mmCIF file of C-alpha atoms and ligand atoms in Angstrom:
data_model
loop_
_atom_site.group_PDB
_atom_site.id
_atom_site.type_symbol
_atom_site.label_atom_id
_atom_site.label_comp_id
_atom_site.label_asym_id
_atom_site.label_seq_id
_atom_site.Cartn_x
_atom_site.Cartn_y
_atom_site.Cartn_z
ATOM 1 C CA MET A 1 117.554 247.695 160.971
ATOM 2 C CA ALA A 2 120.356 248.039 158.486
ATOM 3 C CA VAL A 3 124.543 247.999 159.962
ATOM 4 C CA GLY A 4 126.526 250.661 158.901
ATOM 5 C CA LYS A 5 129.460 249.790 157.239
ATOM 6 C CA GLU A 6 131.640 252.601 157.271
ATOM 7 C CA ARG A 7 133.910 252.479 159.953
ATOM 8 C CA LEU A 8 135.771 249.192 161.346
ATOM 9 C CA GLY A 9 137.378 249.071 164.937
ATOM 10 C CA ILE A 10 139.194 246.073 166.214
ATOM 11 C CA ILE A 11 139.842 245.442 169.881
ATOM 12 C CA GLY A 12 143.130 243.302 170.271
ATOM 13 C CA VAL A 13 145.620 243.430 167.562
ATOM 14 C CA GLY A 14 147.873 240.124 168.416
ATOM 15 C CA ALA A 15 148.268 237.445 166.316
ATOM 16 C CA MET A 16 144.830 236.724 164.627
ATOM 17 C CA GLY A 17 143.592 240.430 164.819
ATOM 18 C CA SER A 18 146.430 241.604 163.049
ATOM 19 C CA ALA A 19 146.076 238.758 160.621
ATOM 20 C CA LEU A 20 142.566 239.763 160.131
ATOM 21 C CA LEU A 21 143.556 243.631 159.622
ATOM 22 C CA THR A 22 146.246 242.782 157.015
ATOM 23 C CA GLY A 23 143.345 240.118 154.821
ATOM 24 C CA ILE A 24 140.572 243.185 155.283
ATOM 25 C CA LEU A 25 142.789 246.150 154.012
ATOM 26 C CA ARG A 26 144.447 243.852 151.376
ATOM 27 C CA GLU A 27 140.798 242.919 149.816
ATOM 28 C CA GLY A 28 139.912 246.587 150.266
ATOM 29 C CA LEU A 29 136.843 245.660 152.576
ATOM 30 C CA PHE A 30 137.822 248.962 154.474
ATOM 31 C CA ALA A 31 140.491 251.535 153.347
ATOM 32 C CA PRO A 32 142.646 252.344 156.062
ATOM 33 C CA GLU A 33 141.272 256.226 156.996
ATOM 34 C CA GLN A 34 138.141 253.658 158.028
ATOM 35 C CA VAL A 35 139.965 251.548 160.459
ATOM 36 C CA MET A 36 140.878 252.104 164.286
ATOM 37 C CA ILE A 37 142.578 249.410 166.335
ATOM 38 C CA ASN A 38 143.110 249.342 169.959
ATOM 39 C CA ASP A 39 145.574 246.871 172.273
ATOM 40 C CA LEU A 40 146.315 246.614 175.933
ATOM 41 C CA ASP A 41 149.613 246.053 174.930
ATOM 42 C CA GLY A 42 151.048 250.211 173.648
ATOM 43 C CA ASN A 43 153.892 248.881 171.881
ATOM 44 C CA ARG A 44 151.947 246.692 169.933
ATOM 45 C CA LEU A 45 149.016 248.932 169.081
ATOM 46 C CA ALA A 46 151.676 251.590 167.709
ATOM 47 C CA GLN A 47 153.645 249.099 165.625
ATOM 48 C CA VAL A 48 150.498 247.651 164.033
ATOM 49 C CA ALA A 49 149.150 251.012 163.604
ATOM 50 C CA GLU A 50 152.026 252.454 161.765
ATOM 51 C CA LYS A 51 152.264 249.210 159.441
ATOM 52 C CA ALA A 52 148.828 249.098 158.585
ATOM 53 C CA ARG A 53 148.571 253.528 158.510
ATOM 54 C CA VAL A 54 145.510 252.668 160.342
ATOM 55 C CA ARG A 55 144.481 254.995 163.349
ATOM 56 C CA ALA A 56 145.020 254.228 167.012
ATOM 57 C CA ALA A 57 142.405 254.678 169.334
ATOM 58 C CA ALA A 58 143.097 256.059 173.057
ATOM 59 C CA SER A 59 140.708 253.091 174.546
ATOM 60 C CA ASN A 60 138.538 250.297 173.458
ATOM 61 C CA ILE A 61 135.421 253.080 174.336
ATOM 62 C CA ASP A 62 136.974 255.304 171.994
ATOM 63 C CA VAL A 63 136.833 252.067 169.303
ATOM 64 C CA VAL A 64 133.322 251.545 169.976
ATOM 65 C CA GLU A 65 132.166 254.906 170.049
ATOM 66 C CA SER A 66 133.797 255.460 166.348
ATOM 67 C CA ALA A 67 132.978 252.280 164.391
ATOM 68 C CA ASP A 68 130.344 250.491 163.208
ATOM 69 C CA VAL A 69 131.901 247.211 162.614
ATOM 70 C CA ILE A 70 133.673 245.937 165.916
ATOM 71 C CA LEU A 71 136.077 242.931 165.654
ATOM 72 C CA LEU A 72 136.824 241.382 169.294
ATOM 73 C CA ALA A 73 139.806 239.474 169.075
ATOM 74 C CA VAL A 74 141.197 239.342 172.370
ATOM 75 C CA LYS A 75 141.927 236.097 174.653
ATOM 76 C CA PRO A 76 138.946 234.475 175.506
ATOM 77 C CA ASN A 77 139.729 235.065 179.406
ATOM 78 C CA VAL A 78 139.557 238.845 179.162
ATOM 79 C CA MET A 79 136.187 238.728 177.048
ATOM 80 C CA GLY A 80 134.310 239.139 180.068
ATOM 81 C CA LEU A 81 136.202 242.220 181.155
ATOM 82 C CA VAL A 82 136.056 243.509 177.623
ATOM 83 C CA LEU A 83 132.348 243.045 177.224
ATOM 84 C CA GLU A 84 131.647 244.875 180.858
ATOM 85 C CA GLU A 85 133.788 247.615 179.761
ATOM 86 C CA ILE A 86 131.531 247.930 176.053
ATOM 87 C CA GLY A 87 128.405 246.263 176.513
ATOM 88 C CA GLY A 88 126.524 249.043 177.188
ATOM 89 C CA ARG A 89 127.925 251.592 174.821
ATOM 90 C CA LEU A 90 127.090 249.168 171.563
ATOM 91 C CA GLY A 91 123.938 249.590 169.897
ATOM 92 C CA ALA A 92 121.602 247.654 167.402
ATOM 93 C CA ARG A 93 122.908 249.341 164.096
ATOM 94 C CA GLN A 94 126.378 248.221 165.003
ATOM 95 C CA LEU A 95 127.758 245.087 164.123
ATOM 96 C CA LEU A 96 130.147 243.137 166.683
ATOM 97 C CA LEU A 97 132.203 239.982 165.248
ATOM 98 C CA SER A 98 134.071 238.034 167.847
ATOM 99 C CA ILE A 99 136.571 235.206 167.526
ATOM 100 C CA ALA A 100 137.172 233.918 170.880
ATOM 101 C CA ALA A 101 137.634 230.182 171.136
ATOM 102 C CA GLY A 102 134.443 228.801 173.180
ATOM 103 C CA ILE A 103 132.855 232.180 174.075
ATOM 104 C CA ASP A 104 129.418 231.228 172.993
ATOM 105 C CA LEU A 105 127.028 233.848 171.796
ATOM 106 C CA THR A 106 125.061 233.808 174.636
ATOM 107 C CA PHE A 107 127.824 235.117 176.729
ATOM 108 C CA ILE A 108 128.381 238.049 174.564
ATOM 109 C CA GLU A 109 124.586 238.875 174.145
ATOM 110 C CA SER A 110 123.824 238.789 177.732
ATOM 111 C CA ARG A 111 126.442 241.201 178.322
ATOM 112 C CA LEU A 112 124.931 243.949 175.414
ATOM 113 C CA SER A 113 122.313 246.387 176.596
ATOM 114 C CA ALA A 114 120.812 246.562 172.873
ATOM 115 C CA ASP A 115 119.773 244.211 170.354
ATOM 116 C CA VAL A 116 123.355 243.865 168.880
ATOM 117 C CA PRO A 117 123.955 241.749 165.929
ATOM 118 C CA VAL A 118 126.711 239.341 166.968
ATOM 119 C CA ILE A 119 128.805 237.015 164.983
ATOM 120 C CA ARG A 120 130.991 234.251 166.296
ATOM 121 C CA ALA A 121 133.638 232.971 164.280
ATOM 122 C CA MET A 122 136.069 230.149 164.769
ATOM 123 C CA PRO A 123 139.198 230.840 162.467
ATOM 124 C CA ASN A 124 142.073 228.518 162.420
ATOM 125 C CA THR A 125 146.185 229.340 162.328
ATOM 126 C CA PRO A 126 146.356 229.145 158.769
ATOM 127 C CA CYS A 127 144.371 232.642 158.747
ATOM 128 C CA LEU A 128 147.712 233.820 159.493
ATOM 129 C CA VAL A 129 148.679 233.234 156.002
ATOM 130 C CA GLY A 130 145.272 234.008 154.199
ATOM 131 C CA LYS A 131 144.716 230.329 154.001
ATOM 132 C CA GLY A 132 142.147 229.615 156.689
ATOM 133 C CA ALA A 133 138.847 227.863 157.454
ATOM 134 C CA ILE A 134 136.401 230.179 159.330
ATOM 135 C CA ALA A 135 132.926 229.108 160.723
ATOM 136 C CA LEU A 136 130.787 231.679 161.442
ATOM 137 C CA SER A 137 127.142 231.282 163.832
ATOM 138 C CA PRO A 138 124.958 234.130 163.535
ATOM 139 C CA GLY A 139 123.546 235.601 166.941
ATOM 140 C CA LYS A 140 119.807 236.057 167.362
ATOM 141 C CA HIS A 141 119.492 240.023 165.684
ATOM 142 C CA VAL A 142 121.911 238.903 162.665
ATOM 143 C CA ASP A 143 119.931 239.307 159.365
ATOM 144 C CA ASN A 144 121.152 237.721 155.941
ATOM 145 C CA ASP A 145 122.697 241.042 154.506
ATOM 146 C CA THR A 146 124.666 241.196 158.128
ATOM 147 C CA LEU A 147 125.453 237.943 157.925
ATOM 148 C CA ASP A 148 126.733 238.222 154.024
ATOM 149 C CA PHE A 149 128.911 241.222 155.342
ATOM 150 C CA GLY A 150 130.353 239.181 157.997
ATOM 151 C CA ARG A 151 130.910 236.528 155.321
ATOM 152 C CA ARG A 152 132.977 238.758 153.144
ATOM 153 C CA ILE A 153 134.727 239.974 156.194
ATOM 154 C CA PHE A 154 136.271 236.599 157.244
ATOM 155 C CA ALA A 155 136.864 235.758 153.697
ATOM 156 C CA ALA A 156 139.782 237.970 153.469
ATOM 157 C CA VAL A 157 141.721 235.361 155.283
ATOM 158 C CA GLY A 158 140.189 231.788 154.423
ATOM 159 C CA LYS A 159 137.282 229.860 153.074
ATOM 160 C CA VAL A 160 134.072 230.496 155.221
ATOM 161 C CA VAL A 161 131.268 228.120 156.186
ATOM 162 C CA VAL A 162 128.060 229.147 158.217
ATOM 163 C CA VAL A 163 127.048 226.512 160.822
ATOM 164 C CA ASP A 164 124.770 226.365 163.757
ATOM 165 C CA GLU A 165 126.297 227.179 166.942
ATOM 166 C CA PRO A 166 126.096 223.999 168.494
ATOM 167 C CA SER A 167 128.774 222.627 165.677
ATOM 168 C CA MET A 168 130.968 225.212 166.875
ATOM 169 C CA ASP A 169 132.863 222.475 168.940
ATOM 170 C CA ALA A 170 132.818 220.209 165.898
ATOM 171 C CA VAL A 171 134.339 222.659 164.153
ATOM 172 C CA THR A 172 136.645 223.312 166.696
ATOM 173 C CA GLY A 173 137.753 219.610 166.694
ATOM 174 C CA LEU A 174 138.284 219.512 162.987
ATOM 175 C CA SER A 175 139.575 222.828 161.257
ATOM 176 C CA GLY A 176 140.436 224.518 164.442
ATOM 177 C CA SER A 177 142.685 221.565 165.882
ATOM 178 C CA GLY A 178 143.349 220.331 162.508
ATOM 179 C CA PRO A 179 146.413 222.208 161.327
ATOM 180 C CA ALA A 180 148.204 220.234 164.498
ATOM 181 C CA PHE A 181 147.016 217.035 162.884
ATOM 182 C CA VAL A 182 148.371 217.961 159.480
ATOM 183 C CA LEU A 183 151.943 219.189 160.659
ATOM 184 C CA THR A 184 152.210 216.022 162.160
ATOM 185 C CA VAL A 185 151.369 214.036 159.310
ATOM 186 C CA ILE A 186 154.094 216.235 157.694
ATOM 187 C CA GLU A 187 156.537 215.762 160.188
ATOM 188 C CA ALA A 188 156.053 212.015 159.980
ATOM 189 C CA LEU A 189 155.984 211.527 156.122
ATOM 190 C CA SER A 190 159.470 213.646 156.127
ATOM 191 C CA ASP A 191 160.835 211.310 158.864
ATOM 192 C CA GLY A 192 159.841 208.286 156.573
ATOM 193 C CA GLY A 193 161.643 209.778 153.904
ATOM 194 C CA VAL A 194 164.776 210.200 156.303
ATOM 195 C CA ALA A 195 164.267 206.781 157.203
ATOM 196 C CA ALA A 196 164.664 205.559 153.620
ATOM 197 C CA GLY A 197 167.873 207.281 153.123
ATOM 198 C CA LEU A 198 167.197 211.102 152.238
ATOM 199 C CA PRO A 199 168.835 214.277 153.412
ATOM 200 C CA ARG A 200 166.351 215.846 156.342
ATOM 201 C CA SER A 201 165.926 219.384 154.107
ATOM 202 C CA ILE A 202 165.094 217.498 150.985
ATOM 203 C CA ALA A 203 162.530 214.889 152.815
ATOM 204 C CA TYR A 204 160.918 217.910 154.662
ATOM 205 C CA GLN A 205 160.348 219.829 151.540
ATOM 206 C CA LEU A 206 159.399 216.894 149.761
ATOM 207 C CA ALA A 207 156.737 216.017 152.546
ATOM 208 C CA LEU A 208 155.298 219.406 152.704
ATOM 209 C CA GLU A 209 154.744 219.940 148.857
ATOM 210 C CA THR A 210 153.179 216.806 148.717
ATOM 211 C CA VAL A 211 150.774 217.581 151.340
ATOM 212 C CA LEU A 212 150.012 220.957 150.092
ATOM 213 C CA GLY A 213 149.964 219.840 146.422
ATOM 214 C CA THR A 214 147.639 216.908 147.088
ATOM 215 C CA ALA A 215 145.234 219.410 148.925
ATOM 216 C CA VAL A 216 145.219 221.580 145.902
ATOM 217 C CA MET A 217 144.713 219.153 143.991
ATOM 218 C CA ALA A 218 141.893 217.517 145.797
ATOM 219 C CA ALA A 219 140.358 221.157 146.153
ATOM 220 C CA GLU A 220 140.667 221.731 141.977
ATOM 221 C CA THR A 221 139.641 218.671 140.863
ATOM 222 C CA GLY A 222 136.534 218.463 143.160
ATOM 223 C CA GLU A 223 136.867 214.562 143.068
ATOM 224 C CA HIS A 224 136.513 212.324 145.852
ATOM 225 C CA PRO A 225 139.633 211.746 147.977
ATOM 226 C CA ALA A 226 139.149 207.830 147.387
ATOM 227 C CA ARG A 227 138.918 208.158 143.680
ATOM 228 C CA LEU A 228 142.021 210.647 143.712
ATOM 229 C CA ARG A 229 143.867 207.700 145.536
ATOM 230 C CA ASP A 230 142.886 204.924 143.402
ATOM 231 C CA MET A 231 144.319 206.916 140.636
ATOM 232 C CA VAL A 232 147.981 206.663 142.118
ATOM 233 C CA THR A 233 147.342 202.968 143.595
ATOM 234 C CA SER A 234 148.319 200.373 140.965
ATOM 235 C CA PRO A 235 147.959 196.696 141.412
ATOM 236 C CA GLY A 236 150.905 195.071 143.140
ATOM 237 C CA GLY A 237 152.357 198.536 143.296
ATOM 238 C CA THR A 238 154.427 200.616 145.603
ATOM 239 C CA THR A 239 151.349 202.739 146.913
ATOM 240 C CA ILE A 240 149.312 199.975 148.036
ATOM 241 C CA ALA A 241 151.812 197.994 149.955
ATOM 242 C CA GLY A 242 152.139 201.674 152.350
ATOM 243 C CA MET A 243 148.375 201.585 152.540
ATOM 244 C CA ARG A 244 148.391 198.310 154.184
ATOM 245 C CA VAL A 245 150.407 199.573 156.623
ATOM 246 C CA LEU A 246 148.407 202.680 157.156
ATOM 247 C CA GLU A 247 145.295 200.419 157.593
ATOM 248 C CA ALA A 248 147.102 197.932 159.839
ATOM 249 C CA GLY A 249 148.228 201.004 162.056
ATOM 250 C CA SER A 250 144.333 202.455 162.062
ATOM 251 C CA VAL A 251 145.267 205.516 161.083
ATOM 252 C CA ARG A 252 142.164 206.487 159.482
ATOM 253 C CA SER A 253 140.521 205.768 162.681
ATOM 254 C CA ALA A 254 143.006 207.457 164.534
ATOM 255 C CA PHE A 255 142.466 210.455 162.915
ATOM 256 C CA MET A 256 138.567 210.022 163.096
ATOM 257 C CA GLU A 257 138.837 209.800 167.051
ATOM 258 C CA ALA A 258 141.736 212.705 167.259
ATOM 259 C CA VAL A 259 139.143 215.131 165.804
ATOM 260 C CA LEU A 260 136.071 213.675 167.813
ATOM 261 C CA ARG A 261 138.248 213.894 170.908
ATOM 262 C CA ALA A 262 139.031 217.244 170.562
ATOM 263 C CA ALA A 263 135.640 218.287 169.481
ATOM 264 C CA GLU A 264 134.541 216.375 173.173
ATOM 265 C CA ARG A 265 137.174 218.806 174.652
ATOM 266 C CA SER A 266 135.883 221.546 173.240
ATOM 267 C CA ARG A 267 132.866 221.023 174.692
ATOM 268 C CA GLN A 268 134.113 220.353 178.262
ATOM 269 C CA LEU A 269 135.952 223.725 178.274
ATOM 270 C CA GLY A 270 132.610 225.536 177.109
ATOM 271 C CA GLU A 271 130.962 224.213 180.257
ATOM 272 C CA ARG A 272 133.144 225.781 182.609
HETATM 273 N N1 NAP B 301 145.423 232.353 167.071
HETATM 274 C C1 NAP B 301 144.792 231.371 166.463
HETATM 275 O O1 NAP B 301 144.896 230.681 165.664
HETATM 276 C C2 NAP B 301 143.410 231.422 167.114
HETATM 277 C C3 NAP B 301 142.693 230.473 165.970
HETATM 278 C C4 NAP B 301 141.171 230.618 166.713
HETATM 279 C C5 NAP B 301 140.300 231.453 167.598
HETATM 280 N N2 NAP B 301 141.517 232.466 168.021
HETATM 281 C C6 NAP B 301 141.176 233.452 169.211
HETATM 282 O O2 NAP B 301 141.365 234.851 168.499
HETATM 283 C C7 NAP B 301 141.567 235.427 169.703
HETATM 284 C C8 NAP B 301 142.987 236.225 169.526
HETATM 285 O O3 NAP B 301 143.750 235.365 169.821
HETATM 286 P P1 NAP B 301 145.638 235.346 169.167
HETATM 287 O O4 NAP B 301 146.257 234.361 169.309
HETATM 288 O O5 NAP B 301 145.295 236.653 168.347
HETATM 289 O O6 NAP B 301 146.158 236.192 170.771
HETATM 290 P P2 NAP B 301 147.027 237.190 171.109
HETATM 291 O O7 NAP B 301 148.284 237.514 170.011
HETATM 292 O O8 NAP B 301 147.315 237.048 172.664
HETATM 293 O O9 NAP B 301 145.899 238.811 170.908
HETATM 294 C C9 NAP B 301 145.331 239.548 171.833
HETATM 295 C C10 NAP B 301 145.518 240.645 171.953
HETATM 296 O O10 NAP B 301 144.854 241.696 172.587
HETATM 297 C C11 NAP B 301 145.257 242.679 173.637
HETATM 298 N N3 NAP B 301 144.565 242.370 174.780
HETATM 299 C C12 NAP B 301 144.596 242.070 176.284
HETATM 300 N N4 NAP B 301 143.456 242.297 176.722
HETATM 301 C C13 NAP B 301 142.879 243.647 176.036
HETATM 302 C C14 NAP B 301 142.031 244.331 176.495
HETATM 303 N N5 NAP B 301 141.393 244.798 177.617
HETATM 304 N N6 NAP B 301 141.635 245.318 175.509
HETATM 305 C C15 NAP B 301 142.197 245.238 174.297
HETATM 306 N N7 NAP B 301 143.024 244.674 173.990
HETATM 307 C C16 NAP B 301 143.480 243.408 174.840
HETATM 308 C C17 NAP B 301 146.510 241.445 174.261
HETATM 309 O O11 NAP B 301 147.616 242.332 174.841
HETATM 310 P P3 NAP B 301 148.644 241.683 176.103
HETATM 311 O O12 NAP B 301 149.442 240.773 175.075
HETATM 312 O O13 NAP B 301 149.215 243.180 176.358
HETATM 313 O O14 NAP B 301 147.770 241.075 176.879
HETATM 314 C C18 NAP B 301 147.052 241.155 172.486
HETATM 315 O O15 NAP B 301 148.060 241.777 171.959
HETATM 316 C C19 NAP B 301 141.404 234.448 171.088
HETATM 317 O O16 NAP B 301 140.234 234.673 171.277
HETATM 318 C C20 NAP B 301 141.593 233.287 170.439
HETATM 319 O O17 NAP B 301 140.640 232.357 171.159
HETATM 320 C C21 NAP B 301 142.841 232.547 167.692
#
């Protein structure tokens, strides 16, 4: 059954819910008058509604009764409560999107009384500035058109990939925890610059632009990172001298282990 796409409802407009709202409106996927939001925090609700010029709902039920597409952007620990509240009121012509980390499709679908299409998403913090990496997993009642629609919604805040749900732990380890790993690299490069004699503000700026620029270059050229690295590694030069230190410090292996360990932790948390 085709999902209606006329009205969007967002439950929870904290950091991620409001970032998604901003992106969705900016991309014109919904006009402000087609959107209704709700949040437990009344001040936050009023502020976000006023800024985005969308309607503030009186309750979560109000959102579910007036929207075709409902985005759940509350913390994982309140997902059970919210689903208990709305689960019996959703129908098969609606679409439910969830971004709650670690809350799987079975948990969500088992709390719905109808065959509601559900898409689980794992966004990351760069979504807050429209540069996120988002993985989607479709639930059992999601057809291709509905999944495409879900893709378009999340594309408003970053690049979207679709994975089978068991891969969500690996996604959490890589793109979910990855921003913290990359920030550590930025900070360490900056410290290196200071150690080599640069003022802190200059070192930080250079470290930041180096990481940003290198990522854009890799994305735009589509070249393998090893090939791009070879291009700046001249025989007996400065870069190979630094690369020797990184290899001696097992930096590559440490990053691989960090992703694996984070993925493993995500799996453990999901089992609770
Ligand atoms: N932030 C990220 O980078 C990130 C990355 C991946 C996934 N996620 C997922 O995104 C979701 C939201 O995270 P966030 O960082 O945006 O959290 P947040 O800033 O705390 O926003 C959640 C909002 O939902 C409200 N809320 C709580 N219970 C509610 C209820 N029963 N009905 C309606 N609203 C309710 C909260 O109000 P109160 O503050 O009054 O409780 C808060 O304003 C989480 O499930 C998280 O796992 C976030």
